[in-house]
Each structure stands twice: as C-alpha cells, then as structure tokens.
Amino acid sequence: MQAALVDRAKQGDKEAFDALARMVGDRCMAIACRILRDTDLAEDAVQSALITAWRELRSLRNSDRFEPWLHRILANACYAEARHRRRWSSAIGVLPVELGASRDETLTVDIRDQLERAFRRLTAEQRAVLVFHFYVGLPVPEVADRLGIPLGTAKSRIHHATSALRASLEADARTPSQERTA
Amino acid sequence: MTAPRDSDRLIRAFLAEGQTDLPDRVYDEVRSDIEHTGQRTVFGPWRNSFVNRFVAVAAVAAVVVLAVVIGLQLGAGGPLVGGPGPSASASAPASVEPSAEPSTEPSVEPSVEPSTGVEPPFTCDLPITLVAAGSDFHPLITQDIRVGTHDGYDRIVFEYGGGTPFLELDLARPPYIQDPSGLPQTVAGSPVYRITLTGATKYDTETGAQPYQGPTNFEPGYAQIVQFVEFGDFEATHNWYLGVNGGDCLRAFTLLDPHRLVIDIQH
C-alpha cells in the first residue's frame, strides 16, 4: 500500500503524498525527537524532511524503499537542525525532553538524568546511530546503510557513544566512598 | 560497575521514552508547502529498463558525435555553427591562481551539459538542499572538482562515480571552523556560504585510492567566486566554504553521465 502511494505521489499526486506523510510522520517524529532531544527542533526537522522528500521523490528508484530513504533525509535534516541549534545554543536554555506516556519505571531519576546529560554531549551523528540501533532496532550494517556511512564508521560511532553513556552510568553508580578510595 | 548488557537495556529504556506523535499542524504545513513546491525532474534511473538503457546509450552517442563534429570544425579552423560556443564565452581570466589551474578549465564543463533548460531557476532562498541519488547508500568518491565562469553565472562542479551526495548549501557566519580540527579559518569574499556534502569523500577507504588529487583551494578571480576552499573531509562528510563577491542568487542541481552536482552563482 505504501509503495502504491509512493508511485502515485511520484506522479505529482499531493493527496497520496499527504496520506504517505501521515503514515510515516509519527515514526519520523519519534526518531527526530530522540536524536535532537527537543520537540520544536524535531518538528522542524520532520517538516523539512517531508518537504525535501516530496521535492526529490522522483529520484527514489525503488518505491518499496521509501521509508529507509526518508529516514536518511530525516537524519540529514536533524544534523542541519542540530548545527543551527549549536550556533544559537549560548542564548537558549535546554529544556528537558517531554517523556510523554512512555515513561519507563526501570529508569531512576538519577539514571535518566545521567543518560540525558551524556546523550546531549554526543554529536548528532553519534546520537543518530544510537537511535537507529537501540530505538529503531536495526542491526549495525543496516544502520550504516540507512545513514549512508561506512560500516566501520557506524561501528566506531556506536562504540564511542555507548562507551560515553556507560561511563556516565558507572560514574553515577560509584559511591562517594568508592571515589575517595579510588 | 554497570555490565554492558545492563547498560544497553538502560539505553533502550531511555530511548523508548519521549514523544512519538507528529502534531497535525506539521502535516498541515507540509501540505501547504507542497501545494506550491514542484517535484524535481529526474532523468533516469537508466539501469532499470532496457528502453532507458537504450536512451542513455543513444544520448551518449549523440554527445560523442557532436564532440567529433565540433572537434573537426575546430581542427579545420572554421567558425562554430550558431556563433561562439560555451568555451568561447567562458574564458578564464588571466589572474587565476596557480593552484587552481588544473581544475579551472571552464571550457570542459559546458560542452557536456544538456542545453535543454533543465536547470532550475536561481533562488535567493536558503538553505538549498538536494537529496542524495543513486549511491546505494555507500559513500561516493569524488572524481573531480571544477570551477568555471559563464555568461551570467560562475559554476562549481563536483563529479562522482555512481550517484550524487546529499547537499546542503547555506549562508555561513564566522567563525568558519575546519572539520575535524575545529580550528577557525578565514575565507575571502562576502557573503560566505557553507557547502555540506553528506555521503561523499575524496578517499576510497576500501581501496586506498584518491581519484581527485587536484586543488582544494580555488581563488580564480571570477565575477562571483572569490574563494572556494575545502574545510573538511571527515566521516563521509565533505565540507567546503564559498566566498563570493557581493552575492546574488544561486541554484544547485545534478547532471548524469557522469554524475555531477552543480552549483551556479548568478552574476
């Protein structure tokens, strides 16, 4: 069904593209929100990605690959939004990401706070590989494929990003007495 | 100490939290935008059907025949039919920097371009983006980088094998930071644009080859291009800065056979 909508949208059918956007929009929002950690920026990134997708849709060879193709555009839109935010970040305070209804009880407030801080220190490119691997659930070769990066680069980014997050968790788990004796 | 498996579980739980709904107003804005946004015309893909392959071969043959005819005319010293051709209208000024000489041959590029009016109109709305095409999601290796000047615009051309990368062209503000060193550098000209090519690199990490060994800093002294300089080639993201003379509108588009990404700066 999705491929049929893509084919119609390629012919300039705006209704078909609108239906397609509504089919994939929530998933795009979830990915962008997790990469950017900011709802407004995520909305801007998804909007930009969908408009780019409409404009460039005829360059998509395989209509069955619409969503992976869109995710790559979305990742690039997120990088662009992250760069813009970095440019103005000195003047903007960081708001905590909205947890919505999906709050996980296994995460304590401290752990969530540590992960949030560590995650925000990662580059947008590192966050993207984590999101596609841990949240979307893609194996590393597919993450590399989806983001258009070499497999080695994807592995390296995941390694460095997870190491940074693990380090933050270990720092949190360390008791003050352990720190004094270390 | 947190075991890797535990930390992976915590990372998954952490990422599972958060918003998953795109508000209706974003769909409405997208819908409103596409009402007056056309779709880019794409020629190809050639490889998917016999007919398209035949058309591609015929087009290449036509270009070759045209080139031979023009070559014969030039060899005979006769005038070109229809007045001066692109090479005549695009002569480089004498003040071209030595470092730019190998790739500032403006007569090369227009002779292989279609003159069918497929170029998009110039726009002053930034950023300009072009989606990656035909790369099968592998980094594209830069085959050539050229600059040239033409009647009404200066042109930058990136040539690739197998597709074209994602392009973002936007106005840049100082400091201009090199990637990945993080060091600030100067760029001559004003305004300055940042050109980001995602999914492209000069280095083929699998074979160690570097097909493009030409200049990475062009200062050709054209009407608009003051300096066009590489700022980074790192993790399949190729960054360039473009300093121009006052600046006007720009356009970006792709060409096939070979795959090229073209940026024009209007005079």
Short mmCIF file of C-alpha atoms in Angstrom, two decimals:
data_model
loop_
_atom_site.label_atom_id
_atom_site.label_comp_id
_atom_site.label_asym_id
_atom_site.label_seq_id
_atom_site.Cartn_x
_atom_site.Cartn_y
_atom_site.Cartn_z
CA MET A 1 0.00 0.00 0.00
CA GLN A 2 2.80 2.35 0.91
CA ALA A 3 4.59 1.66 -2.39
CA ALA A 4 1.36 2.36 -4.30
CA LEU A 5 1.05 5.73 -2.55
CA VAL A 6 4.70 6.46 -3.36
CA ASP A 7 4.09 5.69 -7.03
CA ARG A 8 1.05 7.99 -7.10
CA ALA A 9 2.96 10.74 -5.28
CA LYS A 10 5.79 10.41 -7.81
CA GLN A 11 3.23 11.36 -10.45
CA GLY A 12 2.52 14.56 -8.52
CA ASP A 13 -0.50 13.32 -6.52
CA LYS A 14 -0.46 15.56 -3.44
CA GLU A 15 -3.27 13.67 -1.72
CA ALA A 16 -1.22 10.49 -1.98
CA PHE A 17 1.82 12.21 -0.52
CA ASP A 18 -0.30 13.64 2.30
CA ALA A 19 -1.55 10.14 3.12
CA LEU A 20 2.02 8.84 2.92
CA ALA A 21 3.27 11.57 5.25
CA ARG A 22 0.57 10.71 7.79
CA MET A 23 1.58 7.05 7.54
CA VAL A 24 5.24 7.68 8.39
CA GLY A 25 5.11 11.00 10.25
CA ASP A 26 4.84 9.69 13.81
CA ARG A 27 7.77 7.35 13.31
CA CYS A 28 9.84 10.20 11.88
CA MET A 29 8.87 12.40 14.82
CA ALA A 30 9.90 9.72 17.29
CA ILE A 31 13.30 9.34 15.62
CA ALA A 32 13.91 13.09 15.30
CA CYS A 33 12.83 13.73 18.89
CA ARG A 34 15.31 11.19 20.16
CA ILE A 35 18.19 12.48 18.04
CA LEU A 36 17.60 16.16 18.78
CA ARG A 37 16.16 15.92 22.35
CA ASP A 38 13.96 18.91 21.53
CA THR A 39 10.36 18.74 20.36
CA ASP A 40 10.35 22.00 18.40
CA LEU A 41 13.57 21.19 16.56
CA ALA A 42 12.28 17.68 15.86
CA GLU A 43 9.08 19.07 14.33
CA ASP A 44 11.15 21.40 12.14
CA ALA A 45 13.40 18.53 11.05
CA VAL A 46 10.46 16.28 10.15
CA GLN A 47 8.73 19.07 8.26
CA SER A 48 11.92 19.84 6.34
CA ALA A 49 12.50 16.14 5.59
CA LEU A 50 8.96 15.62 4.30
CA ILE A 51 9.15 18.66 2.02
CA THR A 52 12.54 17.52 0.70
CA ALA A 53 11.10 14.06 0.17
CA TRP A 54 8.23 15.50 -1.88
CA ARG A 55 10.60 17.56 -4.00
CA GLU A 56 13.05 14.72 -4.59
CA LEU A 57 10.61 11.81 -4.71
CA ARG A 58 11.17 11.10 -8.37
CA SER A 59 14.83 10.30 -7.66
CA LEU A 60 13.73 7.36 -5.47
CA ARG A 61 14.25 4.32 -7.67
CA ASN A 62 12.57 1.64 -5.57
CA SER A 63 9.22 2.69 -4.15
CA ASP A 64 9.46 -0.10 -1.55
CA ARG A 65 12.46 1.70 -0.08
CA PHE A 66 10.58 4.91 0.67
CA GLU A 67 10.88 4.79 4.45
CA PRO A 68 14.63 3.97 4.61
CA TRP A 69 15.18 6.69 2.00
CA LEU A 70 13.12 9.16 4.03
CA HIS A 71 15.00 8.25 7.21
CA ARG A 72 18.27 9.18 5.56
CA ILE A 73 16.82 12.55 4.55
CA LEU A 74 15.47 12.92 8.09
CA ALA A 75 18.87 12.19 9.64
CA ASN A 76 20.42 14.89 7.46
CA ALA A 77 17.64 17.30 8.43
CA CYS A 78 18.38 16.52 12.09
CA TYR A 79 22.08 17.24 11.57
CA ALA A 80 21.16 20.57 10.00
CA GLU A 81 18.82 21.45 12.90
CA ALA A 82 21.49 20.43 15.42
CA ARG A 83 24.02 22.68 13.69
CA HIS A 84 21.60 25.60 13.80
CA ARG A 85 20.90 24.96 17.47
CA ARG A 86 24.64 24.81 18.24
CA ARG A 87 25.02 28.19 16.58
CA TRP A 88 22.48 29.73 18.93
CA SER A 89 22.87 27.42 21.91
CA SER A 90 24.62 30.01 24.07
CA ALA A 91 21.43 32.05 24.10
CA ILE A 92 18.98 29.21 24.51
CA GLY A 93 18.33 27.20 27.63
CA VAL A 94 17.95 23.45 27.30
CA LEU A 95 14.55 22.12 28.27
CA PRO A 96 14.10 18.55 29.43
CA VAL A 97 12.69 16.29 26.75
CA GLU A 98 9.00 15.52 27.13
CA LEU A 99 8.61 12.00 28.39
CA GLY A 100 5.01 11.59 27.36
CA ALA A 101 3.16 8.48 28.44
CA SER A 102 6.04 6.11 27.77
CA ARG A 103 7.96 6.70 30.99
CA ASP A 104 9.97 3.60 31.92
CA GLU A 105 9.84 2.70 35.61
CA THR A 106 13.18 0.86 35.44
CA LEU A 107 14.94 4.19 35.00
CA THR A 108 15.51 6.06 38.20
CA VAL A 109 15.54 9.84 38.17
CA ASP A 110 19.33 9.81 38.65
CA ILE A 111 19.98 7.35 35.83
CA ARG A 112 17.68 9.23 33.49
CA ASP A 113 19.43 12.47 34.36
CA GLN A 114 22.89 10.97 33.83
CA LEU A 115 21.91 9.48 30.48
CA GLU A 116 20.27 12.73 29.39
CA ARG A 117 23.39 14.72 30.17
CA ALA A 118 25.68 12.21 28.49
CA PHE A 119 23.39 11.92 25.47
CA ARG A 120 23.34 15.68 24.97
CA ARG A 121 27.13 15.71 24.90
CA LEU A 122 27.18 13.34 21.91
CA THR A 123 27.26 14.68 18.37
CA ALA A 124 24.06 14.47 16.33
CA GLU A 125 25.77 11.84 14.14
CA GLN A 126 26.54 9.69 17.20
CA ARG A 127 23.00 10.10 18.52
CA ALA A 128 21.59 9.06 15.15
CA VAL A 129 23.44 5.72 15.11
CA LEU A 130 22.30 5.03 18.69
CA VAL A 131 18.69 5.85 17.87
CA PHE A 132 18.62 3.70 14.74
CA HIS A 133 20.37 0.84 16.55
CA PHE A 134 18.78 0.86 20.01
CA TYR A 135 15.41 2.51 19.33
CA VAL A 136 14.52 1.56 15.75
CA GLY A 137 16.19 -1.79 16.35
CA LEU A 138 18.34 -2.03 13.23
CA PRO A 139 21.49 -4.15 13.18
CA VAL A 140 24.68 -2.14 12.70
CA PRO A 141 25.12 -2.90 8.95
CA GLU A 142 21.58 -1.65 8.34
CA VAL A 143 22.26 1.46 10.41
CA ALA A 144 25.27 2.15 8.18
CA ASP A 145 23.16 1.54 5.10
CA ARG A 146 20.34 3.77 6.28
CA LEU A 147 22.60 6.65 7.25
CA GLY A 148 24.85 6.32 4.21
CA ILE A 149 28.04 5.84 6.17
CA PRO A 150 30.70 3.10 6.00
CA LEU A 151 30.14 0.11 8.28
CA GLY A 152 33.36 0.88 10.16
CA THR A 153 32.17 4.42 10.84
CA ALA A 154 28.84 3.15 12.16
CA LYS A 155 30.61 0.67 14.44
CA SER A 156 33.01 3.32 15.65
CA ARG A 157 30.22 5.81 16.40
CA ILE A 158 28.17 3.22 18.27
CA HIS A 159 31.23 2.14 20.25
CA HIS A 160 32.19 5.68 21.29
CA ALA A 161 28.61 6.72 22.03
CA THR A 162 27.75 3.66 24.11
CA SER A 163 31.09 3.95 25.93
CA ALA A 164 30.25 7.54 26.83
CA LEU A 165 26.79 6.56 28.09
CA ARG A 166 28.16 3.58 30.03
CA ALA A 167 30.80 5.79 31.61
CA SER A 168 28.11 8.17 32.77
CA LEU A 169 26.15 5.28 34.30
CA GLU A 170 29.24 3.94 36.04
CA ALA A 171 30.06 7.38 37.40
CA ASP A 172 26.53 7.54 38.77
CA ALA A 173 26.78 4.08 40.33
CA ARG A 174 30.05 4.92 42.10
CA THR A 175 29.53 5.78 45.74
CA PRO A 176 31.35 8.74 47.31
CA SER A 177 33.43 6.36 49.48
CA GLN A 178 34.49 4.40 46.39
CA GLU A 179 35.58 7.64 44.76
CA ARG A 180 37.69 8.61 47.74
CA THR A 181 39.50 5.26 47.82
CA ALA A 182 39.99 5.05 44.04
CA MET B 1 30.14 -1.31 37.73
CA THR B 2 27.32 -1.44 35.16
CA ALA B 3 27.57 -4.51 32.92
CA PRO B 4 27.37 -3.78 29.17
CA ARG B 5 24.13 -5.77 28.85
CA ASP B 6 22.56 -3.79 31.70
CA SER B 7 23.67 -0.51 30.23
CA ASP B 8 22.31 -1.49 26.82
CA ARG B 9 18.97 -2.24 28.49
CA LEU B 10 19.04 1.14 30.22
CA ILE B 11 19.92 2.92 26.98
CA ARG B 12 17.00 1.18 25.25
CA ALA B 13 14.66 2.15 28.08
CA PHE B 14 15.95 5.73 27.99
CA LEU B 15 15.41 5.99 24.22
CA ALA B 16 11.97 4.41 24.45
CA GLU B 17 10.78 7.43 26.38
CA GLY B 18 9.62 10.56 24.65
CA GLN B 19 7.19 11.94 22.14
CA THR B 20 6.06 9.76 19.26
CA ASP B 21 3.27 11.86 17.72
CA LEU B 22 3.73 14.41 14.99
CA PRO B 23 1.21 17.23 15.58
CA ASP B 24 -1.42 17.82 12.90
CA ARG B 25 -0.17 21.36 12.33
CA VAL B 26 3.10 19.95 10.90
CA TYR B 27 1.18 17.82 8.40
CA ASP B 28 -0.87 20.91 7.52
CA GLU B 29 2.30 22.97 6.99
CA VAL B 30 3.82 20.26 4.82
CA ARG B 31 0.63 20.07 2.78
CA SER B 32 0.54 23.82 2.42
CA ASP B 33 4.18 23.90 1.34
CA ILE B 34 3.93 21.18 -1.29
CA GLU B 35 0.94 22.98 -2.83
CA HIS B 36 3.43 25.42 -4.31
CA THR B 37 6.54 23.23 -4.43
CA GLY B 38 7.20 21.33 -7.61
CA GLN B 39 8.94 17.99 -7.84
CA ARG B 40 12.44 17.93 -9.24
CA THR B 41 12.65 16.35 -12.64
CA VAL B 42 14.96 13.36 -12.61
CA PHE B 43 16.38 11.76 -15.71
CA GLY B 44 16.74 8.03 -15.19
CA PRO B 45 17.26 5.70 -13.49
CA TRP B 46 18.79 4.36 -16.65
CA ARG B 47 19.75 0.96 -15.31
CA ASN B 48 16.25 -0.30 -14.62
CA SER B 49 14.92 -0.93 -18.08
CA PHE B 50 16.19 -1.87 -21.46
CA VAL B 51 14.44 1.09 -23.04
CA ASN B 52 16.05 3.54 -20.66
CA ARG B 53 19.45 1.94 -21.24
CA PHE B 54 18.94 2.35 -24.94
CA VAL B 55 18.02 6.01 -24.48
CA ALA B 56 21.12 6.56 -22.32
CA VAL B 57 23.39 4.91 -24.89
CA ALA B 58 21.80 6.96 -27.65
CA ALA B 59 22.31 10.16 -25.66
CA VAL B 60 25.98 9.34 -25.03
CA ALA B 61 26.43 8.51 -28.71
CA ALA B 62 24.85 11.82 -29.67
CA VAL B 63 27.22 13.71 -27.38
CA VAL B 64 30.21 11.85 -28.84
CA VAL B 65 29.11 12.60 -32.41
CA LEU B 66 28.57 16.25 -31.50
CA ALA B 67 32.01 16.43 -29.90
CA VAL B 68 33.62 14.89 -33.00
CA VAL B 69 31.83 17.34 -35.30
CA ILE B 70 32.88 20.29 -33.16
CA GLY B 71 36.41 18.92 -32.97
CA LEU B 72 36.60 18.61 -36.77
CA GLN B 73 35.36 22.16 -37.19
CA LEU B 74 37.88 23.48 -34.72
CA GLY B 75 40.62 21.47 -36.42
CA ALA B 76 39.71 23.00 -39.75
CA GLY B 77 39.82 26.46 -38.25
CA GLY B 78 36.24 27.18 -39.28
CA PRO B 79 33.71 29.06 -37.21
CA LEU B 80 31.27 27.21 -34.98
CA VAL B 81 27.77 26.99 -36.24
CA GLY B 82 25.44 29.25 -34.31
CA GLY B 83 28.05 31.66 -33.04
CA PRO B 84 30.51 31.33 -30.21
CA GLY B 85 30.08 28.19 -28.12
CA PRO B 86 30.40 27.77 -24.41
CA SER B 87 34.16 27.56 -24.48
CA ALA B 88 34.33 30.94 -26.14
CA SER B 89 32.02 32.55 -23.59
CA ALA B 90 33.76 31.06 -20.62
CA SER B 91 37.36 32.02 -20.89
CA ALA B 92 39.16 32.17 -17.57
CA PRO B 93 40.69 35.48 -16.56
CA ALA B 94 44.44 35.78 -16.59
CA SER B 95 44.57 36.24 -12.83
CA VAL B 96 43.73 32.63 -11.96
CA GLU B 97 45.74 31.37 -9.01
CA PRO B 98 48.36 28.80 -10.00
CA SER B 99 46.91 26.29 -7.56
CA ALA B 100 43.59 26.42 -9.34
CA GLU B 101 44.90 25.92 -12.86
CA PRO B 102 44.34 22.18 -13.26
CA SER B 103 40.65 22.44 -12.49
CA THR B 104 39.65 25.87 -13.71
CA GLU B 105 39.19 24.80 -17.29
CA PRO B 106 35.81 26.35 -17.92
CA SER B 107 35.50 25.09 -21.46
CA VAL B 108 35.25 21.48 -20.31
CA GLU B 109 32.03 21.62 -18.35
CA PRO B 110 29.53 23.32 -20.66
CA SER B 111 30.41 21.14 -23.65
CA VAL B 112 28.91 18.09 -21.97
CA GLU B 113 25.88 19.77 -20.41
CA PRO B 114 22.44 19.48 -21.85
CA SER B 115 21.11 22.76 -23.13
CA THR B 116 17.51 21.72 -22.69
CA GLY B 117 16.67 24.18 -19.97
CA VAL B 118 16.53 21.55 -17.21
CA GLU B 119 18.48 23.77 -14.86
CA PRO B 120 16.27 25.07 -12.04
CA PRO B 121 15.78 28.80 -11.67
CA PHE B 122 18.14 30.77 -9.45
CA THR B 123 16.87 31.27 -5.93
CA CYS B 124 17.86 33.50 -3.04
CA ASP B 125 16.00 31.34 -0.52
CA LEU B 126 18.48 29.44 1.63
CA PRO B 127 19.28 26.76 2.53
CA ILE B 128 19.30 24.89 -0.74
CA THR B 129 19.22 21.12 -0.35
CA LEU B 130 19.47 18.28 -2.81
CA VAL B 131 18.81 14.73 -1.78
CA ALA B 132 21.37 12.02 -2.43
CA ALA B 133 20.70 9.98 -5.53
CA GLY B 134 21.84 6.69 -6.91
CA SER B 135 24.54 5.99 -4.35
CA ASP B 136 23.05 2.76 -3.00
CA PHE B 137 23.83 4.28 0.42
CA HIS B 138 27.61 3.97 0.13
CA PRO B 139 29.93 6.98 0.33
CA LEU B 140 30.59 8.46 -3.07
CA ILE B 141 34.16 9.03 -4.13
CA THR B 142 34.94 12.45 -5.59
CA GLN B 143 36.28 12.05 -9.12
CA ASP B 144 36.80 15.71 -9.98
CA ILE B 145 36.12 19.22 -8.76
CA ARG B 146 35.99 22.10 -11.23
CA VAL B 147 35.12 25.77 -11.25
CA GLY B 148 34.29 27.81 -14.30
CA THR B 149 32.78 31.08 -15.34
CA HIS B 150 29.99 31.53 -17.84
CA ASP B 151 27.81 34.20 -19.26
CA GLY B 152 25.66 35.22 -16.31
CA TYR B 153 26.99 32.85 -13.66
CA ASP B 154 30.02 31.15 -12.13
CA ARG B 155 29.86 27.39 -11.76
CA ILE B 156 31.20 24.78 -9.34
CA VAL B 157 31.04 21.13 -10.33
CA PHE B 158 31.62 18.06 -8.18
CA GLU B 159 31.91 14.84 -10.17
CA TYR B 160 31.24 11.43 -8.62
CA GLY B 161 31.07 7.83 -9.63
CA GLY B 162 27.69 6.18 -9.09
CA GLY B 163 25.49 8.97 -7.78
CA THR B 164 25.44 12.33 -6.05
CA PRO B 165 25.55 13.04 -2.30
CA PHE B 166 23.15 14.97 -0.10
CA LEU B 167 23.80 18.69 -0.48
CA GLU B 168 23.08 21.50 1.91
CA LEU B 169 24.10 24.99 0.86
CA ASP B 170 23.55 27.70 3.43
CA LEU B 171 24.80 31.09 4.44
CA ALA B 172 27.75 30.81 6.85
CA ARG B 173 28.67 33.15 9.62
CA PRO B 174 32.14 33.44 11.18
CA PRO B 175 34.00 31.80 12.75
CA TYR B 176 34.46 29.35 9.89
CA ILE B 177 35.54 26.14 11.60
CA GLN B 178 37.60 23.42 9.96
CA ASP B 179 36.33 19.87 10.36
CA PRO B 180 37.57 17.85 12.25
CA SER B 181 40.38 20.07 13.61
CA GLY B 182 37.95 22.66 15.00
CA LEU B 183 40.34 25.44 14.04
CA PRO B 184 38.87 28.71 12.74
CA GLN B 185 40.00 29.78 9.25
CA THR B 186 39.41 32.83 7.12
CA VAL B 187 37.52 32.81 3.84
CA ALA B 188 37.92 35.63 1.30
CA GLY B 189 34.76 37.19 -0.11
CA SER B 190 31.40 38.19 1.27
CA PRO B 191 28.93 36.69 1.83
CA VAL B 192 30.30 33.25 2.60
CA TYR B 193 28.34 30.07 2.02
CA ARG B 194 28.87 26.66 3.59
CA ILE B 195 28.52 23.67 1.29
CA THR B 196 28.00 20.35 3.06
CA LEU B 197 28.10 17.16 1.02
CA THR B 198 26.94 14.26 3.15
CA GLY B 199 27.87 10.82 1.90
CA ALA B 200 30.86 11.92 -0.14
CA THR B 201 34.61 11.78 0.33
CA LYS B 202 37.80 12.09 -1.69
CA TYR B 203 39.22 8.92 -0.19
CA ASP B 204 38.15 5.41 -1.05
CA THR B 205 38.74 3.72 2.30
CA GLU B 206 38.31 0.26 0.82
CA THR B 207 40.97 0.57 -1.88
CA GLY B 208 43.01 3.49 -0.55
CA ALA B 209 42.53 5.29 -3.86
CA GLN B 210 42.09 9.03 -4.17
CA PRO B 211 40.99 9.74 -7.73
CA TYR B 212 40.80 13.50 -7.21
CA GLN B 213 44.20 14.94 -6.39
CA GLY B 214 43.55 18.46 -7.66
CA PRO B 215 43.37 21.71 -5.72
CA THR B 216 41.28 22.11 -2.59
CA ASN B 217 41.53 25.89 -2.61
CA PHE B 218 40.32 27.81 -5.64
CA GLU B 219 40.80 31.56 -5.94
CA PRO B 220 40.02 32.03 -9.62
CA GLY B 221 39.18 35.73 -9.60
CA TYR B 222 35.83 35.26 -11.34
CA ALA B 223 32.99 37.76 -11.15
CA GLN B 224 31.44 35.94 -8.18
CA ILE B 225 33.73 33.17 -6.90
CA VAL B 226 36.38 34.83 -4.75
CA GLN B 227 37.47 31.77 -2.79
CA PHE B 228 36.20 28.21 -2.79
CA VAL B 229 38.02 26.17 -0.21
CA GLU B 230 37.73 22.74 1.39
CA PHE B 231 37.13 22.81 5.14
CA GLY B 232 36.83 19.15 5.91
CA ASP B 233 36.63 15.64 4.50
CA PHE B 234 35.73 13.56 7.52
CA GLU B 235 33.44 10.58 8.10
CA ALA B 236 31.91 10.80 4.64
CA THR B 237 31.00 14.46 5.09
CA HIS B 238 32.76 16.81 2.71
CA ASN B 239 32.64 20.48 3.74
CA TRP B 240 33.51 23.47 1.60
CA TYR B 241 33.21 27.21 2.07
CA LEU B 242 32.46 29.56 -0.77
CA GLY B 243 33.28 33.26 -0.53
CA VAL B 244 31.65 35.35 -3.24
CA ASN B 245 31.74 38.90 -4.49
CA GLY B 246 28.60 40.52 -3.12
CA GLY B 247 26.49 37.50 -3.78
CA ASP B 248 23.37 37.03 -5.77
CA CYS B 249 21.03 34.11 -6.16
CA LEU B 250 22.19 30.53 -6.52
CA ARG B 251 20.97 27.24 -7.85
CA ALA B 252 22.02 23.64 -7.42
CA PHE B 253 21.15 20.61 -9.48
CA THR B 254 22.55 17.32 -10.68
CA LEU B 255 23.59 16.01 -14.06
CA LEU B 256 24.13 12.46 -15.26
CA ASP B 257 26.77 10.64 -17.29
CA PRO B 258 28.92 11.26 -15.39
CA HIS B 259 27.16 12.02 -12.12
CA ARG B 260 27.75 15.66 -11.28
CA LEU B 261 26.49 18.03 -8.64
CA VAL B 262 26.43 21.58 -9.96
CA ILE B 263 26.27 24.87 -8.05
CA ASP B 264 25.81 28.09 -10.00
CA ILE B 265 26.30 31.57 -8.59
CA GLN B 266 24.46 34.21 -10.57
CA HIS B 267 26.41 37.33 -11.66
#
